[in-house]
Coordinates of C-alpha atoms in Angstrom, one line a residue:
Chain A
X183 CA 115.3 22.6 180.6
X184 CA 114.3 19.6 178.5
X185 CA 111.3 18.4 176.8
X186 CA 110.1 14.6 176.2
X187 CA 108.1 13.6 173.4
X188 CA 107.3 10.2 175.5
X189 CA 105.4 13.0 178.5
X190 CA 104.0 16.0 175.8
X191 CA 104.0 19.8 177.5
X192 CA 106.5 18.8 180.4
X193 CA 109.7 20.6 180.6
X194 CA 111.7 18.8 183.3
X195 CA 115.2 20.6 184.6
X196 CA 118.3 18.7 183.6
X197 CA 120.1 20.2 186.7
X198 CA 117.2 18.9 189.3
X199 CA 117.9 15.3 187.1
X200 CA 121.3 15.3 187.8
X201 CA 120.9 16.1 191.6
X202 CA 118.2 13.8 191.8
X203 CA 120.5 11.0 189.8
X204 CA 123.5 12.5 192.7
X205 CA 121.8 11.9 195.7
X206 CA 120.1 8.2 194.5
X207 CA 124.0 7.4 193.9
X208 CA 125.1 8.4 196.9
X209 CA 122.5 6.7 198.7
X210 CA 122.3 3.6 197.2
X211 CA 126.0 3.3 197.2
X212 CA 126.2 3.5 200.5
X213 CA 123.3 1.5 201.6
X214 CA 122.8 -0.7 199.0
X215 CA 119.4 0.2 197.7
X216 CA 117.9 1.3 194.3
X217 CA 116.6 4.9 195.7
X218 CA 113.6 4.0 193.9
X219 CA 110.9 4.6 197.0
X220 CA 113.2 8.1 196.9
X221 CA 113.0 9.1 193.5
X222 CA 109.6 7.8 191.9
X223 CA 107.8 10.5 194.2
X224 CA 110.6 13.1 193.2
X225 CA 110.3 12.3 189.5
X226 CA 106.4 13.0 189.9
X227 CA 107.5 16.4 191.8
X228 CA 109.2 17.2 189.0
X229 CA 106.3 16.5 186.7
X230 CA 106.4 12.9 185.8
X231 CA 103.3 11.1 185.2
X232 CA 103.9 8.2 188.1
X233 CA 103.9 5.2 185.7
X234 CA 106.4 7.1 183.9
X235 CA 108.4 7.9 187.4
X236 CA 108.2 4.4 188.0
X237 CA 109.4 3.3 184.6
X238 CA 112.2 5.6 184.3
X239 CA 113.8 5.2 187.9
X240 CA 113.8 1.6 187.4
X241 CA 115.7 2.0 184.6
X242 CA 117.9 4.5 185.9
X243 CA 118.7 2.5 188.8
X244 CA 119.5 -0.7 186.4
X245 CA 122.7 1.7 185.2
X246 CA 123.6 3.1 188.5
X247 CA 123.6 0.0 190.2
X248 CA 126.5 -1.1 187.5
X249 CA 128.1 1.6 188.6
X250 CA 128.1 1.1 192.4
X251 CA 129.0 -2.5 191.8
X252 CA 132.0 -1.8 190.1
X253 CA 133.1 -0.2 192.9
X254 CA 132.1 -2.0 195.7
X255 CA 133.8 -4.9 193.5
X256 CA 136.9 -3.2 194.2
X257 CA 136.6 -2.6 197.7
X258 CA 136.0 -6.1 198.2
X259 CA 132.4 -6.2 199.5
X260 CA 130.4 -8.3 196.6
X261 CA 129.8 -11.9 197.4
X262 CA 128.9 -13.4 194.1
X263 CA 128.0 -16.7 194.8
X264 CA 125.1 -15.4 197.2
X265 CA 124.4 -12.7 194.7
X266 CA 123.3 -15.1 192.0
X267 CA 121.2 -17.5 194.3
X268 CA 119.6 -15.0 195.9
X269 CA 118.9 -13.6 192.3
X270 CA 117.3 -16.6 191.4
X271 CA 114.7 -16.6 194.5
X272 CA 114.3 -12.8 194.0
X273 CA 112.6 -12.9 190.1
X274 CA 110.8 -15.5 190.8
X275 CA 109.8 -14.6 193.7
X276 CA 108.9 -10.9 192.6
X277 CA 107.4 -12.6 189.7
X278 CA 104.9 -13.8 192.1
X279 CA 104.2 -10.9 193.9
X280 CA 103.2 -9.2 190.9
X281 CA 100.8 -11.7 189.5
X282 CA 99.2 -11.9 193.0
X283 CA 98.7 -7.8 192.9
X284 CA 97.9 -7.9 189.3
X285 CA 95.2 -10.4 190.6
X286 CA 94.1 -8.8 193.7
X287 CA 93.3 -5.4 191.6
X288 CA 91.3 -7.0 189.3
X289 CA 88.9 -7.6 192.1
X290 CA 88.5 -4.0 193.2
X291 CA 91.2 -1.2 192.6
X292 CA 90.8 1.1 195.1
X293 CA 90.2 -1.2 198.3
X294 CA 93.2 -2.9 197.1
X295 CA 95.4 0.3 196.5
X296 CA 94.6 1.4 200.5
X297 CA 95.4 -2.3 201.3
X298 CA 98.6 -2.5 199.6
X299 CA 99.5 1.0 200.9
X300 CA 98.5 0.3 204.4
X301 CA 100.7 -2.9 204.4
X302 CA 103.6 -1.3 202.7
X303 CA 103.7 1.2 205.4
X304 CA 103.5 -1.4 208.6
X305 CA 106.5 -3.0 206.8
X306 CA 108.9 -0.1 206.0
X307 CA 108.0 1.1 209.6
X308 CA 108.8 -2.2 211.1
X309 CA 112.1 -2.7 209.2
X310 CA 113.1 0.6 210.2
X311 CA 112.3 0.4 213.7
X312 CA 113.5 -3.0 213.7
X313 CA 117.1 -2.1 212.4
X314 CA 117.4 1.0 214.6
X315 CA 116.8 -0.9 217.7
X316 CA 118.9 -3.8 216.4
X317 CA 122.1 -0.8 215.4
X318 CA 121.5 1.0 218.8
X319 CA 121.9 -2.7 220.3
X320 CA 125.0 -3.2 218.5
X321 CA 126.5 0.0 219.5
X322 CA 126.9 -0.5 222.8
X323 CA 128.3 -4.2 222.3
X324 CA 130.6 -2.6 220.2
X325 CA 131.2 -0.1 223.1
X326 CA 131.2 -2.8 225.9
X327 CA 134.1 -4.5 223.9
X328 CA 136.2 -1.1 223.7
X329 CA 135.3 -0.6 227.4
X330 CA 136.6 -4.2 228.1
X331 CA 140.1 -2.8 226.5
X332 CA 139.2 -4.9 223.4
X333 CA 139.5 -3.7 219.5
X334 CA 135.9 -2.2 218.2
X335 CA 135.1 -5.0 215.1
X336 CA 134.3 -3.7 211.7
X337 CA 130.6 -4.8 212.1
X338 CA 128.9 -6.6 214.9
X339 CA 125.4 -8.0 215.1
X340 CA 123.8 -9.3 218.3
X341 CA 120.5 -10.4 216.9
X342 CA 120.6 -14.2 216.9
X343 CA 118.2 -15.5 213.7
X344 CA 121.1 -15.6 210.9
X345 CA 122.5 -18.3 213.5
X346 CA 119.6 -20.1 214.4
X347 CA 119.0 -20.2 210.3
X348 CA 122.4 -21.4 209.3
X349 CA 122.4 -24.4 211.6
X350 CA 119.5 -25.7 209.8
X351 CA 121.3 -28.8 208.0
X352 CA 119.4 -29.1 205.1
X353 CA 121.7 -30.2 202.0
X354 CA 123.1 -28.7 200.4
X355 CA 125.4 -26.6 202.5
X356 CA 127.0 -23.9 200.8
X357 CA 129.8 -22.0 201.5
X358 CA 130.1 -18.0 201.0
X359 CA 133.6 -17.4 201.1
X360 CA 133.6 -13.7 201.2
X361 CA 131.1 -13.3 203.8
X362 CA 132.3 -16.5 205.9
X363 CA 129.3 -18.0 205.9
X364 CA 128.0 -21.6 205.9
X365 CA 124.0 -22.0 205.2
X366 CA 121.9 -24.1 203.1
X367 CA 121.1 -23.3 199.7
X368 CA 117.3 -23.4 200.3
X369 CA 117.8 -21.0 203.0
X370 CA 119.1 -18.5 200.8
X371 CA 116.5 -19.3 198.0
X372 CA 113.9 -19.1 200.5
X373 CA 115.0 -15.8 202.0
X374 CA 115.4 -14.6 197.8
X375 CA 111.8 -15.6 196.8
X376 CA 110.2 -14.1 200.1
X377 CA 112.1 -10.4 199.4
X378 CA 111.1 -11.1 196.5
X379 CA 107.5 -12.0 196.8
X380 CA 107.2 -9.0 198.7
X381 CA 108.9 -6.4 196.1
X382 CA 107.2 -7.6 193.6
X383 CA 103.8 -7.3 195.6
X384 CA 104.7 -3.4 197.2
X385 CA 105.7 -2.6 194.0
X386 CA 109.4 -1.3 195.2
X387 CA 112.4 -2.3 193.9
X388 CA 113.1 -4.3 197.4
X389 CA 116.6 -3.4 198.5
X390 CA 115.5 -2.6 201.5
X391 CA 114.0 -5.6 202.2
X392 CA 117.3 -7.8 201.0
X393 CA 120.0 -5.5 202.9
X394 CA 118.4 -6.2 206.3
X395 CA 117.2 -9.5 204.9
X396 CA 120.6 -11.0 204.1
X397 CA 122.5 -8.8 207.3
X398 CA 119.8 -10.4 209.6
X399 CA 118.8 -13.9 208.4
X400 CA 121.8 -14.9 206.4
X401 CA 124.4 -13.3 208.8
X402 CA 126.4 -11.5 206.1
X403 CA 128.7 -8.4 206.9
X404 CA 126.5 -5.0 206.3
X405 CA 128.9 -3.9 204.2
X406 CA 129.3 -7.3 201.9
X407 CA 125.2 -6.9 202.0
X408 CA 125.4 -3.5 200.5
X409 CA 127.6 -5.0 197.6
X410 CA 125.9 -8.2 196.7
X411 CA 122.4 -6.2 196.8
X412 CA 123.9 -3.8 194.1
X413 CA 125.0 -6.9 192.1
X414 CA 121.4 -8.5 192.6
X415 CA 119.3 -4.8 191.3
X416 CA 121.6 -4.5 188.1
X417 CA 119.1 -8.6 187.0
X418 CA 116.0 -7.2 188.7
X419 CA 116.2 -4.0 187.4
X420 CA 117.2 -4.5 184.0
X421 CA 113.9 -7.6 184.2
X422 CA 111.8 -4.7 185.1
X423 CA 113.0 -2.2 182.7
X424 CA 112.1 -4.7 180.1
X425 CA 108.8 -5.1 181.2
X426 CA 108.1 -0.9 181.8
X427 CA 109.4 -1.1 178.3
X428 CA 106.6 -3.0 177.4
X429 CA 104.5 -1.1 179.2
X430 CA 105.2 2.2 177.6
X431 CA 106.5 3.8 181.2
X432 CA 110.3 4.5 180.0
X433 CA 111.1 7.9 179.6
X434 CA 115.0 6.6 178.4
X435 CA 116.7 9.8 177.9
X436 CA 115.7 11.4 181.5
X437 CA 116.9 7.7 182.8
X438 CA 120.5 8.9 180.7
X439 CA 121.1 12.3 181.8
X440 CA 120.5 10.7 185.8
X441 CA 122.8 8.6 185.7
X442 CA 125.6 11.2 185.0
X443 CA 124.4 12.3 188.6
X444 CA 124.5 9.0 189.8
X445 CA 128.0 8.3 188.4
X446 CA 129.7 10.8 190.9
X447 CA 127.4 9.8 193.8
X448 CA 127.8 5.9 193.6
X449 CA 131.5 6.8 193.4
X450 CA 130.6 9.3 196.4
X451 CA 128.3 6.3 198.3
X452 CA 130.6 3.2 197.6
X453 CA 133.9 4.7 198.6
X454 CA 132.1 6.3 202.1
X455 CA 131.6 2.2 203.2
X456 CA 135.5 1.7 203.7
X457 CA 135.4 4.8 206.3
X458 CA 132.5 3.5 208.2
X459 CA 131.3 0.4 210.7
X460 CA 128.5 -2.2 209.8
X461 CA 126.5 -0.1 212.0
X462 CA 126.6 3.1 210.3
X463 CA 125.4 1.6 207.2
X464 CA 122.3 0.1 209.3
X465 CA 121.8 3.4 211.0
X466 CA 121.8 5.2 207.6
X467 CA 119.4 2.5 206.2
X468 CA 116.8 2.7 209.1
X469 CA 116.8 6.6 208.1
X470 CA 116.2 5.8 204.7
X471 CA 113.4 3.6 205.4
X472 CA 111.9 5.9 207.7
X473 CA 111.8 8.5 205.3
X474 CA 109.8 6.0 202.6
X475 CA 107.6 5.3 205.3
X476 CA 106.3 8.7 205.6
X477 CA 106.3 9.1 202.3
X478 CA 104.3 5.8 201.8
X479 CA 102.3 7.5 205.0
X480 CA 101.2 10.7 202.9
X481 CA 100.8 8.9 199.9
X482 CA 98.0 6.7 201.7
X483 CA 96.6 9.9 203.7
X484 CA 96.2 11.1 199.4
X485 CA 94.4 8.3 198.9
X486 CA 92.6 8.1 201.3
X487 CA 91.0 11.3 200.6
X488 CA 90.4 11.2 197.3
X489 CA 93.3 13.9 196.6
X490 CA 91.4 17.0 198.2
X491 CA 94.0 18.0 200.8
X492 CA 96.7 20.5 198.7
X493 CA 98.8 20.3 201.6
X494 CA 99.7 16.5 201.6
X495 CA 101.2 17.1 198.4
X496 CA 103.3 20.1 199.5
X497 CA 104.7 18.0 202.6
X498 CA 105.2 14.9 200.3
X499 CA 108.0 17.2 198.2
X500 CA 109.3 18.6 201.6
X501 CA 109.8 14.8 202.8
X502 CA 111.2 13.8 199.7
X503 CA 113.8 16.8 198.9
X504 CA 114.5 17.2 202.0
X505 CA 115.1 13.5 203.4
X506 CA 117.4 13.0 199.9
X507 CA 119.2 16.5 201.6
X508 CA 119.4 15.0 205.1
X509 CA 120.4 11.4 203.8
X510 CA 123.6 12.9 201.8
X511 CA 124.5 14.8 204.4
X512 CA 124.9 12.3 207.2
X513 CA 126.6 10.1 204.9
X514 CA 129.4 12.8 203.8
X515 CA 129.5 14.3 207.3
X516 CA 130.2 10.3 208.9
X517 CA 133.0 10.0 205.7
X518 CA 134.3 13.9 206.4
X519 CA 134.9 13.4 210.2
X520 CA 136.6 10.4 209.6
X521 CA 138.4 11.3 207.1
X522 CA 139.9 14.2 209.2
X523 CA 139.9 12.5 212.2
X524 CA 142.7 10.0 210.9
X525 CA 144.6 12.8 209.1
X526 CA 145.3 14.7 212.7
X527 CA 145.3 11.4 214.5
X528 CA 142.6 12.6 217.2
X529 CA 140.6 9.9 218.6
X530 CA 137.2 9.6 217.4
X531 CA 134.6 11.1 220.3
X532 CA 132.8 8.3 221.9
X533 CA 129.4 8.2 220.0
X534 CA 131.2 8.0 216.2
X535 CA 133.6 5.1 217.5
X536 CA 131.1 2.2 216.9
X537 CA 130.2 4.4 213.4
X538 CA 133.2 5.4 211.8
X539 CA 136.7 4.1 211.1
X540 CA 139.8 6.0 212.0
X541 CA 142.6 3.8 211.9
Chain B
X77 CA 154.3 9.6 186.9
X78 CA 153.7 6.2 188.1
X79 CA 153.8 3.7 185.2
X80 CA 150.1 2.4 187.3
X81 CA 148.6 6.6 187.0
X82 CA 150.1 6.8 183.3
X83 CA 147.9 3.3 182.5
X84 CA 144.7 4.8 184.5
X85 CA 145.3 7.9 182.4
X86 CA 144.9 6.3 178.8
X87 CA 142.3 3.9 179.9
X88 CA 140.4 7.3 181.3
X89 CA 140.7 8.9 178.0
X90 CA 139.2 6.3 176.0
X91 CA 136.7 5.7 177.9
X92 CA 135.8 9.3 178.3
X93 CA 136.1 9.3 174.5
X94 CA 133.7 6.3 174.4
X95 CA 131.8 8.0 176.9
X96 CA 131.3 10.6 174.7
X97 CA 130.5 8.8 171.7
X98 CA 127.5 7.4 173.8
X99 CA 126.3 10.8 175.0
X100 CA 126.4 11.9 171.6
X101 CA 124.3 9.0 170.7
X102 CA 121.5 9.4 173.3
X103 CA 121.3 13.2 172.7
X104 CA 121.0 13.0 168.6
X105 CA 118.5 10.3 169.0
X106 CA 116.6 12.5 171.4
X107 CA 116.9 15.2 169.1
X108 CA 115.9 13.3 165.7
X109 CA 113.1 11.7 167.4
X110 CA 114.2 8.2 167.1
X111 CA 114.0 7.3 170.9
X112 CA 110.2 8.6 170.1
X113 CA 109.7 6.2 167.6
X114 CA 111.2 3.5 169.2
X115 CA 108.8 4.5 172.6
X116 CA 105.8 4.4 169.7
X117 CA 106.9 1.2 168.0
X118 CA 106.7 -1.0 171.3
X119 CA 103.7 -3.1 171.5
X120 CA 103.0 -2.8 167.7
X121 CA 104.9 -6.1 166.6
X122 CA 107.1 -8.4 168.5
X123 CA 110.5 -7.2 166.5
X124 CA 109.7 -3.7 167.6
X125 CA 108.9 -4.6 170.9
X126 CA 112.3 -6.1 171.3
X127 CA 114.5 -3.7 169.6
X128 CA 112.8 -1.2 172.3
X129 CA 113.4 -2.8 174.9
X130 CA 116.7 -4.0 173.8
X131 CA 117.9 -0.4 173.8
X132 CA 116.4 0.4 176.7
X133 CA 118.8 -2.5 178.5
X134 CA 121.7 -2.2 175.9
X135 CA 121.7 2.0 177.1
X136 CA 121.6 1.5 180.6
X137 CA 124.4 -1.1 180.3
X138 CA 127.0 0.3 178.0
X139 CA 126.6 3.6 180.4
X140 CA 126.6 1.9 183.2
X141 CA 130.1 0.1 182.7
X142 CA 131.8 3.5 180.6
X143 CA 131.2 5.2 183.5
X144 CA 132.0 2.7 186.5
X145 CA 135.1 2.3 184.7
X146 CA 136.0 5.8 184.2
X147 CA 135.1 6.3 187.7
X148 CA 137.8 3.6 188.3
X149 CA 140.3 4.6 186.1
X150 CA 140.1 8.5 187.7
X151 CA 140.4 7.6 190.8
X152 CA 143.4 5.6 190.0
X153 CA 144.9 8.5 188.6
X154 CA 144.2 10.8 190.8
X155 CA 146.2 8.6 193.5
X156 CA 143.2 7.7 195.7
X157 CA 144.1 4.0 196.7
X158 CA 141.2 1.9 197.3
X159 CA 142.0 -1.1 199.3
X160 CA 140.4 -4.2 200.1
X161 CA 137.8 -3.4 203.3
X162 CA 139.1 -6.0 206.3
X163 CA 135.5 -7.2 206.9
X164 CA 136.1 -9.2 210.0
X165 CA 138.7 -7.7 211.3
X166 CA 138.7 -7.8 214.9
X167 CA 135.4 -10.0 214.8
X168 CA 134.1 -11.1 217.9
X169 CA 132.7 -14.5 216.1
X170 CA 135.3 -16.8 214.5
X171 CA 134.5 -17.4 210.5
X172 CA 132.6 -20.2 210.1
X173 CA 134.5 -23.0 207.7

């Protein structure tokens, strides 16, 4: 156990940290998101005031995301050159978002707290309904091809937008050479400040906004989205650990001890993506989202009223431990059958073809 | 041992050394109650404002790269080859120019 002089009379486990920091890592490593609409409610499980969970994860996640970028450097899925545009149209998009909350509560706090709440939870359920319906989609393309005695592609998307957007001619025309991509430069930037606008004004760190955002508008590879988005958190994160610093919301020496957990599961995450299909990572992230929106479902159903229902809170912590549980474990199982499936050469059963990669 | 696991091996060690000087760090600084004073000190002047958030960053970083490159350097050494992923391999869609 460990004490923090920044939260008086809280002793906090270094093990649940670390496993907390683990499963973020593995997570966000595979899907390309901070974790942070994961671990801010588990933080505040644990005992953390929320601005402090806030603070602190955000600053966690700054670190990790180093980490998983590192590695998904070396396994070839960052795109740079979209990383830093969409950078640029992120912050200052974010920026945005945050002034026009900032502005909004000023008005009236709690109308604007079930408002905020209310709208964060349409939109995690649409992107995750979205996804899932756009993965299940791809999946049987995938499976058409293999039926039509053709290879099963890495990835494969059959929603249309990224194409529609890239034709728009508006100069100038960039090209993304590791994600084979030709679209204006105020497409991108447009796409970057509208994520951001809407991180910034839900208050999340937005990676699960981008990932779909640049997979489904932009037309990158899922898993070159999953790299650049790591690249992008390590500039919004470290912009918003500055200003939590400022804040006072930084507990820094829990944010330390998770990211030792978060070392081994970004390792963990990362290295999963070269064993699985674009799909897989979308199928994973619709999860992932789904889980946030129940979570952003209870939190609301707290608000709502006024904190008198003890058993909102007790199914907030089952959502959260356990969705981190179930989120890990479908992501080692995918990596652990294929894994053995290329080792004894059996061919993979037809549901995990258009998921995992065995050759 | 391969000349490329014997180079992944004495880049581990000194960044697990470095690694170590940095945990060292953060846990004495816990322990003295400087991280407290630098958690205090932000807001009162601009200089402490910075250094406190400076640190804040500056941790984060400096762990962040130690460790993504030990994790780099161990798996080199352990043998695991990570190779290039083949995004498009076998794309339906030919890549745009």
């Amino acid at each position: 156990m460990v004490t923090f002089s920044e939260i008086p009379g809280q002793e906090i486990s270094i093990f649940l940290l670390l496993f907390i920091g683990f499963t973020v890592g593995v997570v966000g490593g595979f899907i390309g998101v901070g974790g942070g609409f994961l671990v801010t409610p588990a933080l505040v499980v644990l005992g953390f005031p929320s601005n402090y969970a806030v603070g602190t994860d955000t600053t966690h996640i700054a670190g990790k995301s180093i980490i998983a970028t590192i590695r998904h450097s070396s396994l070839g899925n960052v795109d740079m050159k979209l990383a830093f545009m969409m950078v640029v149209g992120t912050m200052s998009g974010a920026e945005g978002g945050v002034r026009l909350i900032n502005y909004l509560k000023e008005q009236g706090e709690k109308t604007v707290d079930t408002a905020v709440l209310t709208a964060s939870l349409l939109l995690m359920s649409s992107i995750a309904f979205l996804t899932f319906r756009e993965t299940m989609a791809a999946r049987r393309r995938m499976a058409e091809l293999k039926a039509a005695g053709k290879a099963i592609p890495r990835d494969q998307q059959v929603s249309g937008v990224a194409k529609r957007l890239q034709s728009i001619n508006l100069w100038p025309m960039i090209y993304l050479p590791t994600s084979r991509v030709t679209v204006s430069l105020w497409t991108v930037l447009s796409i970057g400040v509208f994520a951001g606008f809407l991180s910034g004004f839900f208050g999340v760190g937005g990676g699960f906004i981008r990932v779909p955002a640049m997979i489904y508008l932009i037309g990158v590879p899922s898993l070159i989205a999953v790299g650049t988005d790591l690249l992008e958190i390590i500039f919004s994160a470290g912009y918003a650990t500055i200003r939590h610093g400022m804040s006072h919301n930084v507990v820094i020496f829990a944010a330390f001890i998770m990211i030792f957990g978060a070392a081994i599961g970004a390792q963990i995450g990362a290295l999963a993506t070269a064993y699985v299909r674009g799909p897989a990572i979308r199928l994973i992230l619709s999860i992932a989202v789904t889980f946030g929106a129940i979570a952003a479902a209870l939190e609301l159903a707290d608000v709502v009223t006024d904190e008198s229902i003890e058993l909102l809170g007790s199914l907030s912590r089952i959502i959260m431990f356990g969705g981190m549980g179930v989120l890990v474990s479908l992501i080692t199982g995918l990596v652990a059958m294929a894994i053995v499936l290329k080792r004894t050469r059996t061919p993979a059963p037809a549901w995990a073809e258009t998921l995992i990669v065995t050759r | 041992m391969n000349r490329r696991r014997l180079n992944a091996a004495w880049q581990g060690i000194v960044l697990a050394v470095l690694i170590g000087l940095l945990a060292w760090h953060t846990i004495s600084w816990h322990e003295n109650g400087q991280h407290a004073e630098l958690f205090d000190g932000i807001g009162d002047n601009l200089w402490d404002t910075v250094k406190g958030c400076a640190y804040y960053v500056g941790l984060m970083a400096a762990a962040g790269m130690l460790l993504g490159l030990f994790m780099d350097r161990l798996t080199d050494f352990l043998g695991y080859e990570v190779k290039k992923i083949e995004h498009f391999e076998d794309s339906e869609e030919p890549p745009a120019e």
